[in-house]
């Protein structure tokens, strides 16, 4: 006798299909309300506060404009009376709206100044005296690695004017050798201590491979600029000495920030001295 199939298997199949659908739906729901996912969605829609721009961190209200591209080489002013004399510069002849930042001696070794130079991409030239820098060459190697240029400021920081040729030559050439061994490159710029020099200095500098003696037209003190000659405003091409031979407060960072604000106020920016001379 044939028996009719019981509905149980069909019901069971239907039930299982429904259960599967339900499970899938539930699983889908469960996934969509997963707390980790919800957290992720929440994090993705959260508005992060804008990171503070470097120029703002260092006390400027607007970024420093980029300096013009590398200028074409130009003949140096103050053409030497004879090729054996190094020219002396207080400004660089240019119509670019740029000035140049120079620092002497290397007495202050503030690690945060390295951060400032790096974050602002500040082109600076550092004139170093061996006996002042002492064991601090590592600090200046870090500055060099973030873009600073290292130049010559004698071995012992004497006033060179009036000294005999051998003594002047020893001061300049000796520091050329020291800086080459420390930084891998012989400087081509020289700043005489206290800005004093004579014709012997120019001859000795030339003999040591120096192509320009770099003085300054403006000097940045604790709060403001002073000028060695000409009008009391910054002009394109001015060389600025920041706190020459001083270690009194405020420190380099504060002085530099104040100086940068003054440079910006006069519609100028900072360029790399070594791109121009
Ligand atoms: Zn000095």
PDB file of C-alpha atoms and ligand atoms in Angstrom:
ATOM      1  CA  UNK A   1       0.000   0.000   0.000  1.00  0.00           C
ATOM      2  CA  UNK A   2       1.237   3.337  -0.984  1.00  0.00           C
ATOM      3  CA  UNK A   3       1.282   5.902   1.648  1.00  0.00           C
ATOM      4  CA  UNK A   4       1.215   9.617   1.020  1.00  0.00           C
ATOM      5  CA  UNK A   5       4.387  11.306   1.956  1.00  0.00           C
ATOM      6  CA  UNK A   6       4.055  13.115   5.159  1.00  0.00           C
ATOM      7  CA  UNK A   7       4.302  16.915   4.915  1.00  0.00           C
ATOM      8  CA  UNK A   8       6.891  16.955   7.596  1.00  0.00           C
ATOM      9  CA  UNK A   9       9.957  16.981   5.335  1.00  0.00           C
ATOM     10  CA  UNK A  10       8.497  19.837   3.219  1.00  0.00           C
ATOM     11  CA  UNK A  11       7.644  21.771   6.325  1.00  0.00           C
ATOM     12  CA  UNK A  12      11.027  21.075   7.696  1.00  0.00           C
ATOM     13  CA  UNK A  13      12.628  22.237   4.432  1.00  0.00           C
ATOM     14  CA  UNK A  14      10.460  25.342   4.365  1.00  0.00           C
ATOM     15  CA  UNK A  15      11.246  25.970   7.971  1.00  0.00           C
ATOM     16  CA  UNK A  16      14.925  25.501   7.338  1.00  0.00           C
ATOM     17  CA  UNK A  17      14.815  27.865   4.346  1.00  0.00           C
ATOM     18  CA  UNK A  18      12.994  30.444   6.432  1.00  0.00           C
ATOM     19  CA  UNK A  19      15.432  29.904   9.269  1.00  0.00           C
ATOM     20  CA  UNK A  20      18.366  30.322   6.917  1.00  0.00           C
ATOM     21  CA  UNK A  21      16.888  33.535   5.547  1.00  0.00           C
ATOM     22  CA  UNK A  22      16.166  34.728   9.043  1.00  0.00           C
ATOM     23  CA  UNK A  23      19.644  33.810  10.188  1.00  0.00           C
ATOM     24  CA  UNK A  24      21.190  35.565   7.212  1.00  0.00           C
ATOM     25  CA  UNK A  25      19.084  38.619   7.882  1.00  0.00           C
ATOM     26  CA  UNK A  26      19.884  38.541  11.544  1.00  0.00           C
ATOM     27  CA  UNK A  27      23.554  38.001  10.841  1.00  0.00           C
ATOM     28  CA  UNK A  28      23.480  40.907   8.438  1.00  0.00           C
ATOM     29  CA  UNK A  29      21.835  43.033  11.068  1.00  0.00           C
ATOM     30  CA  UNK A  30      24.289  41.849  13.624  1.00  0.00           C
ATOM     31  CA  UNK A  31      27.155  42.838  11.352  1.00  0.00           C
ATOM     32  CA  UNK A  32      25.705  46.259  10.676  1.00  0.00           C
ATOM     33  CA  UNK A  33      25.414  46.999  14.348  1.00  0.00           C
ATOM     34  CA  UNK A  34      28.772  45.584  15.262  1.00  0.00           C
ATOM     35  CA  UNK A  35      30.124  47.949  17.909  1.00  0.00           C
ATOM     36  CA  UNK A  36      33.596  47.996  16.368  1.00  0.00           C
ATOM     37  CA  UNK A  37      32.145  48.908  12.972  1.00  0.00           C
ATOM     38  CA  UNK A  38      29.954  51.547  14.516  1.00  0.00           C
ATOM     39  CA  UNK A  39      33.001  52.958  16.266  1.00  0.00           C
ATOM     40  CA  UNK A  40      34.849  52.985  12.952  1.00  0.00           C
ATOM     41  CA  UNK A  41      32.005  54.786  11.197  1.00  0.00           C
ATOM     42  CA  UNK A  42      31.845  57.264  14.028  1.00  0.00           C
ATOM     43  CA  UNK A  43      35.593  57.872  13.825  1.00  0.00           C
ATOM     44  CA  UNK A  44      35.387  58.285  10.055  1.00  0.00           C
ATOM     45  CA  UNK A  45      32.740  60.961  10.303  1.00  0.00           C
ATOM     46  CA  UNK A  46      34.412  62.807  13.178  1.00  0.00           C
ATOM     47  CA  UNK A  47      35.997  66.112  12.101  1.00  0.00           C
ATOM     48  CA  UNK A  48      39.599  66.226  13.267  1.00  0.00           C
ATOM     49  CA  UNK A  49      40.906  69.625  14.349  1.00  0.00           C
ATOM     50  CA  UNK A  50      43.255  71.049  11.686  1.00  0.00           C
ATOM     51  CA  UNK A  51      46.942  70.515  12.434  1.00  0.00           C
ATOM     52  CA  UNK A  52      48.684  73.760  13.311  1.00  0.00           C
ATOM     53  CA  UNK A  53      50.788  74.973  10.400  1.00  0.00           C
ATOM     54  CA  UNK A  54      54.540  75.236  11.065  1.00  0.00           C
ATOM     55  CA  UNK A  55      54.615  78.984  10.474  1.00  0.00           C
ATOM     56  CA  UNK A  56      51.924  79.374  13.118  1.00  0.00           C
ATOM     57  CA  UNK A  57      53.841  77.242  15.601  1.00  0.00           C
ATOM     58  CA  UNK A  58      56.833  79.547  15.233  1.00  0.00           C
ATOM     59  CA  UNK A  59      54.943  82.776  15.827  1.00  0.00           C
ATOM     60  CA  UNK A  60      54.183  83.891  12.257  1.00  0.00           C
ATOM     61  CA  UNK A  61      50.711  84.838  11.076  1.00  0.00           C
ATOM     62  CA  UNK A  62      51.331  83.944   7.423  1.00  0.00           C
ATOM     63  CA  UNK A  63      53.739  81.486   5.808  1.00  0.00           C
ATOM     64  CA  UNK A  64      57.070  82.704   4.511  1.00  0.00           C
ATOM     65  CA  UNK A  65      56.811  82.980   0.720  1.00  0.00           C
ATOM     66  CA  UNK A  66      59.190  80.743  -1.165  1.00  0.00           C
ATOM     67  CA  UNK A  67      62.304  82.450  -2.456  1.00  0.00           C
ATOM     68  CA  UNK A  68      62.575  82.793  -6.249  1.00  0.00           C
ATOM     69  CA  UNK A  69      64.210  79.946  -8.124  1.00  0.00           C
ATOM     70  CA  UNK A  70      67.962  79.738  -8.213  1.00  0.00           C
ATOM     71  CA  UNK A  71      69.168  83.058  -9.635  1.00  0.00           C
ATOM     72  CA  UNK A  72      71.521  83.305 -12.557  1.00  0.00           C
ATOM     73  CA  UNK A  73      75.123  83.776 -11.438  1.00  0.00           C
ATOM     74  CA  UNK A  74      76.139  87.400 -11.451  1.00  0.00           C
ATOM     75  CA  UNK A  75      79.532  89.014 -11.030  1.00  0.00           C
ATOM     76  CA  UNK A  76      80.210  90.008  -7.458  1.00  0.00           C
ATOM     77  CA  UNK A  77      80.228  93.682  -6.606  1.00  0.00           C
ATOM     78  CA  UNK A  78      83.377  95.238  -5.246  1.00  0.00           C
ATOM     79  CA  UNK A  79      85.445  93.599  -7.930  1.00  0.00           C
ATOM     80  CA  UNK A  80      88.790  93.035  -6.335  1.00  0.00           C
ATOM     81  CA  UNK A  81      91.535  95.485  -7.099  1.00  0.00           C
ATOM     82  CA  UNK A  82      93.602  92.462  -7.968  1.00  0.00           C
ATOM     83  CA  UNK A  83      92.405  88.876  -8.377  1.00  0.00           C
ATOM     84  CA  UNK A  84      94.278  88.050  -5.187  1.00  0.00           C
ATOM     85  CA  UNK A  85      91.878  90.063  -3.014  1.00  0.00           C
ATOM     86  CA  UNK A  86      88.543  88.629  -1.866  1.00  0.00           C
ATOM     87  CA  UNK A  87      85.566  91.029  -2.310  1.00  0.00           C
ATOM     88  CA  UNK A  88      83.700  92.262   0.788  1.00  0.00           C
ATOM     89  CA  UNK A  89      79.875  92.264   0.762  1.00  0.00           C
ATOM     90  CA  UNK A  90      77.248  93.804   3.024  1.00  0.00           C
ATOM     91  CA  UNK A  91      74.421  93.329   0.527  1.00  0.00           C
ATOM     92  CA  UNK A  92      73.873  91.176  -2.536  1.00  0.00           C
ATOM     93  CA  UNK A  93      72.919  92.976  -5.766  1.00  0.00           C
ATOM     94  CA  UNK A  94      69.487  91.601  -6.642  1.00  0.00           C
ATOM     95  CA  UNK A  95      65.995  92.804  -7.418  1.00  0.00           C
ATOM     96  CA  UNK A  96      64.512  89.647  -5.877  1.00  0.00           C
ATOM     97  CA  UNK A  97      62.489  90.504  -2.788  1.00  0.00           C
ATOM     98  CA  UNK A  98      64.779  88.527  -0.517  1.00  0.00           C
ATOM     99  CA  UNK A  99      67.147  89.036   2.394  1.00  0.00           C
ATOM    100  CA  UNK A 100      69.741  86.667   3.857  1.00  0.00           C
ATOM    101  CA  UNK A 101      69.986  85.335   7.423  1.00  0.00           C
ATOM    102  CA  UNK A 102      73.435  84.810   8.928  1.00  0.00           C
ATOM    103  CA  UNK A 103      74.483  83.632  12.412  1.00  0.00           C
ATOM    104  CA  UNK A 104      77.903  83.859  14.026  1.00  0.00           C
ATOM    105  CA  UNK A 105      80.129  81.902  16.379  1.00  0.00           C
ATOM    106  CA  UNK A 106      77.910  79.012  17.363  1.00  0.00           C
ATOM    107  CA  UNK A 107      77.768  79.783  21.080  1.00  0.00           C
ATOM    108  CA  UNK A 108      74.073  78.972  21.408  1.00  0.00           C
ATOM    109  CA  UNK A 109      73.130  75.383  20.666  1.00  0.00           C
ATOM    110  CA  UNK A 110      69.386  75.166  21.147  1.00  0.00           C
ATOM    111  CA  UNK A 111      67.987  71.890  19.761  1.00  0.00           C
ATOM    112  CA  UNK A 112      64.657  73.590  19.135  1.00  0.00           C
ATOM    113  CA  UNK A 113      66.391  75.992  16.764  1.00  0.00           C
ATOM    114  CA  UNK A 114      67.116  72.945  14.595  1.00  0.00           C
ATOM    115  CA  UNK A 115      63.357  72.212  14.615  1.00  0.00           C
ATOM    116  CA  UNK A 116      62.626  75.802  13.646  1.00  0.00           C
ATOM    117  CA  UNK A 117      65.028  75.723  10.689  1.00  0.00           C
ATOM    118  CA  UNK A 118      63.639  72.369   9.563  1.00  0.00           C
ATOM    119  CA  UNK A 119      59.941  73.167   9.927  1.00  0.00           C
ATOM    120  CA  UNK A 120      60.154  76.615   8.336  1.00  0.00           C
ATOM    121  CA  UNK A 121      62.676  75.380   5.731  1.00  0.00           C
ATOM    122  CA  UNK A 122      64.648  78.430   6.726  1.00  0.00           C
ATOM    123  CA  UNK A 123      67.769  78.993   4.647  1.00  0.00           C
ATOM    124  CA  UNK A 124      70.425  80.148   7.107  1.00  0.00           C
ATOM    125  CA  UNK A 125      74.184  80.558   6.920  1.00  0.00           C
ATOM    126  CA  UNK A 126      76.200  79.787  10.039  1.00  0.00           C
ATOM    127  CA  UNK A 127      79.673  81.265  10.477  1.00  0.00           C
ATOM    128  CA  UNK A 128      81.484  79.093  13.002  1.00  0.00           C
ATOM    129  CA  UNK A 129      84.496  79.723  15.258  1.00  0.00           C
ATOM    130  CA  UNK A 130      86.270  76.527  16.275  1.00  0.00           C
ATOM    131  CA  UNK A 131      87.080  77.446  19.871  1.00  0.00           C
ATOM    132  CA  UNK A 132      83.541  78.734  20.471  1.00  0.00           C
ATOM    133  CA  UNK A 133      81.768  75.754  18.960  1.00  0.00           C
ATOM    134  CA  UNK A 134      84.014  73.430  20.996  1.00  0.00           C
ATOM    135  CA  UNK A 135      82.333  70.056  21.361  1.00  0.00           C
ATOM    136  CA  UNK A 136      79.135  71.306  19.756  1.00  0.00           C
ATOM    137  CA  UNK A 137      79.856  70.340  16.171  1.00  0.00           C
ATOM    138  CA  UNK A 138      77.167  67.638  16.351  1.00  0.00           C
ATOM    139  CA  UNK A 139      74.511  70.318  16.803  1.00  0.00           C
ATOM    140  CA  UNK A 140      75.714  72.082  13.656  1.00  0.00           C
ATOM    141  CA  UNK A 141      75.844  68.827  11.730  1.00  0.00           C
ATOM    142  CA  UNK A 142      72.144  68.455  12.564  1.00  0.00           C
ATOM    143  CA  UNK A 143      71.540  72.003  11.346  1.00  0.00           C
ATOM    144  CA  UNK A 144      73.443  71.216   8.166  1.00  0.00           C
ATOM    145  CA  UNK A 145      71.304  68.110   7.662  1.00  0.00           C
ATOM    146  CA  UNK A 146      68.152  70.273   7.698  1.00  0.00           C
ATOM    147  CA  UNK A 147      69.507  72.747   5.178  1.00  0.00           C
ATOM    148  CA  UNK A 148      71.807  75.181   6.997  1.00  0.00           C
ATOM    149  CA  UNK A 149      75.087  76.153   5.347  1.00  0.00           C
ATOM    150  CA  UNK A 150      78.286  76.135   7.376  1.00  0.00           C
ATOM    151  CA  UNK A 151      80.851  78.891   6.741  1.00  0.00           C
ATOM    152  CA  UNK A 152      84.101  80.186   8.248  1.00  0.00           C
ATOM    153  CA  UNK A 153      84.474  82.575  11.229  1.00  0.00           C
ATOM    154  CA  UNK A 154      88.141  81.794  12.189  1.00  0.00           C
ATOM    155  CA  UNK A 155      89.694  79.347  14.605  1.00  0.00           C
ATOM    156  CA  UNK A 156      89.904  81.602  17.679  1.00  0.00           C
ATOM    157  CA  UNK A 157      87.797  84.717  16.984  1.00  0.00           C
ATOM    158  CA  UNK A 158      90.544  87.386  17.052  1.00  0.00           C
ATOM    159  CA  UNK A 159      90.139  90.883  15.601  1.00  0.00           C
ATOM    160  CA  UNK A 160      92.100  90.358  12.394  1.00  0.00           C
ATOM    161  CA  UNK A 161      92.679  93.959  11.373  1.00  0.00           C
ATOM    162  CA  UNK A 162      96.357  94.828  11.748  1.00  0.00           C
ATOM    163  CA  UNK A 163      97.511  91.259  12.339  1.00  0.00           C
ATOM    164  CA  UNK A 164     100.416  90.056  10.162  1.00  0.00           C
ATOM    165  CA  UNK A 165      99.634  87.907   7.151  1.00  0.00           C
ATOM    166  CA  UNK A 166     100.795  84.558   8.628  1.00  0.00           C
ATOM    167  CA  UNK A 167      98.514  84.960  11.643  1.00  0.00           C
ATOM    168  CA  UNK A 168      95.489  85.932   9.563  1.00  0.00           C
ATOM    169  CA  UNK A 169      96.096  83.143   7.113  1.00  0.00           C
ATOM    170  CA  UNK A 170      96.432  80.605   9.948  1.00  0.00           C
ATOM    171  CA  UNK A 171      93.101  81.727  11.440  1.00  0.00           C
ATOM    172  CA  UNK A 172      91.241  81.457   8.149  1.00  0.00           C
ATOM    173  CA  UNK A 173      92.933  78.460   6.515  1.00  0.00           C
ATOM    174  CA  UNK A 174      93.023  76.581   9.826  1.00  0.00           C
ATOM    175  CA  UNK A 175      89.235  76.840  10.187  1.00  0.00           C
ATOM    176  CA  UNK A 176      88.799  75.879   6.535  1.00  0.00           C
ATOM    177  CA  UNK A 177      90.587  72.613   7.338  1.00  0.00           C
ATOM    178  CA  UNK A 178      88.621  72.045  10.563  1.00  0.00           C
ATOM    179  CA  UNK A 179      85.271  72.603   8.897  1.00  0.00           C
ATOM    180  CA  UNK A 180      86.161  70.393   5.969  1.00  0.00           C
ATOM    181  CA  UNK A 181      87.095  67.548   8.305  1.00  0.00           C
ATOM    182  CA  UNK A 182      83.897  68.069  10.361  1.00  0.00           C
ATOM    183  CA  UNK A 183      81.392  68.674   7.588  1.00  0.00           C
ATOM    184  CA  UNK A 184      83.030  67.225   4.500  1.00  0.00           C
ATOM    185  CA  UNK A 185      83.233  70.481   2.600  1.00  0.00           C
ATOM    186  CA  UNK A 186      85.505  73.525   2.599  1.00  0.00           C
ATOM    187  CA  UNK A 187      83.545  76.747   3.099  1.00  0.00           C
ATOM    188  CA  UNK A 188      83.753  79.435   0.433  1.00  0.00           C
ATOM    189  CA  UNK A 189      82.446  82.326   2.540  1.00  0.00           C
ATOM    190  CA  UNK A 190      84.165  84.014   5.482  1.00  0.00           C
ATOM    191  CA  UNK A 191      83.065  86.495   8.119  1.00  0.00           C
ATOM    192  CA  UNK A 192      85.840  88.236  10.081  1.00  0.00           C
ATOM    193  CA  UNK A 193      85.142  88.475  13.830  1.00  0.00           C
ATOM    194  CA  UNK A 194      83.641  91.841  14.856  1.00  0.00           C
ATOM    195  CA  UNK A 195      83.444  92.684  11.142  1.00  0.00           C
ATOM    196  CA  UNK A 196      86.972  94.123  11.233  1.00  0.00           C
ATOM    197  CA  UNK A 197      89.399  93.379   8.436  1.00  0.00           C
ATOM    198  CA  UNK A 198      92.074  94.943   6.270  1.00  0.00           C
ATOM    199  CA  UNK A 199      93.680  94.307   2.922  1.00  0.00           C
ATOM    200  CA  UNK A 200      95.771  91.525   4.462  1.00  0.00           C
ATOM    201  CA  UNK A 201      92.537  89.773   5.454  1.00  0.00           C
ATOM    202  CA  UNK A 202      91.311  89.922   1.882  1.00  0.00           C
ATOM    203  CA  UNK A 203      94.594  88.518   0.614  1.00  0.00           C
ATOM    204  CA  UNK A 204      94.699  85.733   3.205  1.00  0.00           C
ATOM    205  CA  UNK A 205      91.050  84.858   2.540  1.00  0.00           C
ATOM    206  CA  UNK A 206      91.714  84.577  -1.190  1.00  0.00           C
ATOM    207  CA  UNK A 207      94.713  82.348  -0.516  1.00  0.00           C
ATOM    208  CA  UNK A 208      92.510  80.075   1.659  1.00  0.00           C
ATOM    209  CA  UNK A 209      89.933  79.621  -1.119  1.00  0.00           C
ATOM    210  CA  UNK A 210      87.363  82.127   0.151  1.00  0.00           C
ATOM    211  CA  UNK A 211      85.351  83.730  -2.661  1.00  0.00           C
ATOM    212  CA  UNK A 212      83.589  86.441  -0.598  1.00  0.00           C
ATOM    213  CA  UNK A 213      83.942  88.102   2.795  1.00  0.00           C
ATOM    214  CA  UNK A 214      80.417  88.431   4.179  1.00  0.00           C
ATOM    215  CA  UNK A 215      79.622  91.383   6.438  1.00  0.00           C
ATOM    216  CA  UNK A 216      76.088  92.691   7.048  1.00  0.00           C
ATOM    217  CA  UNK A 217      73.993  95.808   6.520  1.00  0.00           C
ATOM    218  CA  UNK A 218      71.463  94.998   9.255  1.00  0.00           C
ATOM    219  CA  UNK A 219      71.929  93.379  12.655  1.00  0.00           C
ATOM    220  CA  UNK A 220      69.116  91.818  14.674  1.00  0.00           C
ATOM    221  CA  UNK A 221      69.457  92.542  18.391  1.00  0.00           C
ATOM    222  CA  UNK A 222      67.130  91.333  21.156  1.00  0.00           C
ATOM    223  CA  UNK A 223      64.157  93.267  19.803  1.00  0.00           C
ATOM    224  CA  UNK A 224      64.934  95.228  16.663  1.00  0.00           C
ATOM    225  CA  UNK A 225      67.156  95.755  13.669  1.00  0.00           C
ATOM    226  CA  UNK A 226      70.001  98.244  13.503  1.00  0.00           C
ATOM    227  CA  UNK A 227      71.708  99.274  10.282  1.00  0.00           C
ATOM    228  CA  UNK A 228      75.400  99.780   9.582  1.00  0.00           C
ATOM    229  CA  UNK A 229      74.770 102.085   6.621  1.00  0.00           C
ATOM    230  CA  UNK A 230      72.020 103.398   4.343  1.00  0.00           C
ATOM    231  CA  UNK A 231      68.319 103.775   5.068  1.00  0.00           C
ATOM    232  CA  UNK A 232      66.883 102.161   8.196  1.00  0.00           C
ATOM    233  CA  UNK A 233      64.686  99.702   6.334  1.00  0.00           C
ATOM    234  CA  UNK A 234      65.299  96.311   4.840  1.00  0.00           C
ATOM    235  CA  UNK A 235      65.979  96.255   1.108  1.00  0.00           C
ATOM    236  CA  UNK A 236      66.212  93.378  -1.355  1.00  0.00           C
ATOM    237  CA  UNK A 237      69.619  91.741  -1.037  1.00  0.00           C
ATOM    238  CA  UNK A 238      70.351  92.858   2.529  1.00  0.00           C
ATOM    239  CA  UNK A 239      72.549  90.543   4.566  1.00  0.00           C
ATOM    240  CA  UNK A 240      71.292  90.343   8.168  1.00  0.00           C
ATOM    241  CA  UNK A 241      73.436  89.227  11.089  1.00  0.00           C
ATOM    242  CA  UNK A 242      71.342  87.739  13.881  1.00  0.00           C
ATOM    243  CA  UNK A 243      72.704  88.583  17.331  1.00  0.00           C
ATOM    244  CA  UNK A 244      76.368  88.726  16.360  1.00  0.00           C
ATOM    245  CA  UNK A 245      78.635  87.672  19.207  1.00  0.00           C
ATOM    246  CA  UNK A 246      75.859  87.716  21.795  1.00  0.00           C
ATOM    247  CA  UNK A 247      74.492  85.034  24.055  1.00  0.00           C
ATOM    248  CA  UNK A 248      72.128  87.206  26.091  1.00  0.00           C
ATOM    249  CA  UNK A 249      68.372  86.576  26.092  1.00  0.00           C
ATOM    250  CA  UNK A 250      66.157  86.318  24.241  1.00  0.00           C
ATOM    251  CA  UNK A 251      67.478  83.267  22.451  1.00  0.00           C
ATOM    252  CA  UNK A 252      67.924  82.620  18.775  1.00  0.00           C
ATOM    253  CA  UNK A 253      64.409  81.276  18.259  1.00  0.00           C
ATOM    254  CA  UNK A 254      62.747  84.371  19.671  1.00  0.00           C
ATOM    255  CA  UNK A 255      65.072  86.735  17.841  1.00  0.00           C
ATOM    256  CA  UNK A 256      64.592  84.862  14.612  1.00  0.00           C
ATOM    257  CA  UNK A 257      60.794  84.857  14.933  1.00  0.00           C
ATOM    258  CA  UNK A 258      60.803  88.620  15.600  1.00  0.00           C
ATOM    259  CA  UNK A 259      63.082  89.156  12.645  1.00  0.00           C
ATOM    260  CA  UNK A 260      60.923  87.050  10.336  1.00  0.00           C
ATOM    261  CA  UNK A 261      57.874  89.104  11.261  1.00  0.00           C
ATOM    262  CA  UNK A 262      59.753  92.290  10.356  1.00  0.00           C
ATOM    263  CA  UNK A 263      60.923  90.765   7.089  1.00  0.00           C
ATOM    264  CA  UNK A 264      57.360  89.797   6.200  1.00  0.00           C
ATOM    265  CA  UNK A 265      56.044  93.222   7.163  1.00  0.00           C
ATOM    266  CA  UNK A 266      58.357  94.735   4.562  1.00  0.00           C
ATOM    267  CA  UNK A 267      57.141  92.390   1.842  1.00  0.00           C
ATOM    268  CA  UNK A 268      60.317  90.321   1.742  1.00  0.00           C
ATOM    269  CA  UNK A 269      61.258  86.706   2.288  1.00  0.00           C
ATOM    270  CA  UNK A 270      64.430  84.762   3.094  1.00  0.00           C
ATOM    271  CA  UNK A 271      66.694  83.255   0.439  1.00  0.00           C
ATOM    272  CA  UNK A 272      69.808  81.107   0.641  1.00  0.00           C
ATOM    273  CA  UNK A 273      72.919  83.272   0.582  1.00  0.00           C
ATOM    274  CA  UNK A 274      74.884  80.511  -1.128  1.00  0.00           C
ATOM    275  CA  UNK A 275      72.458  80.592  -4.075  1.00  0.00           C
ATOM    276  CA  UNK A 276      73.555  84.155  -4.764  1.00  0.00           C
ATOM    277  CA  UNK A 277      77.254  84.176  -3.924  1.00  0.00           C
TER     278      UNK A 277
HETATM  279 ZN1  LIG B   1      81.819  86.382  15.997  1.00  0.00          ZN
END
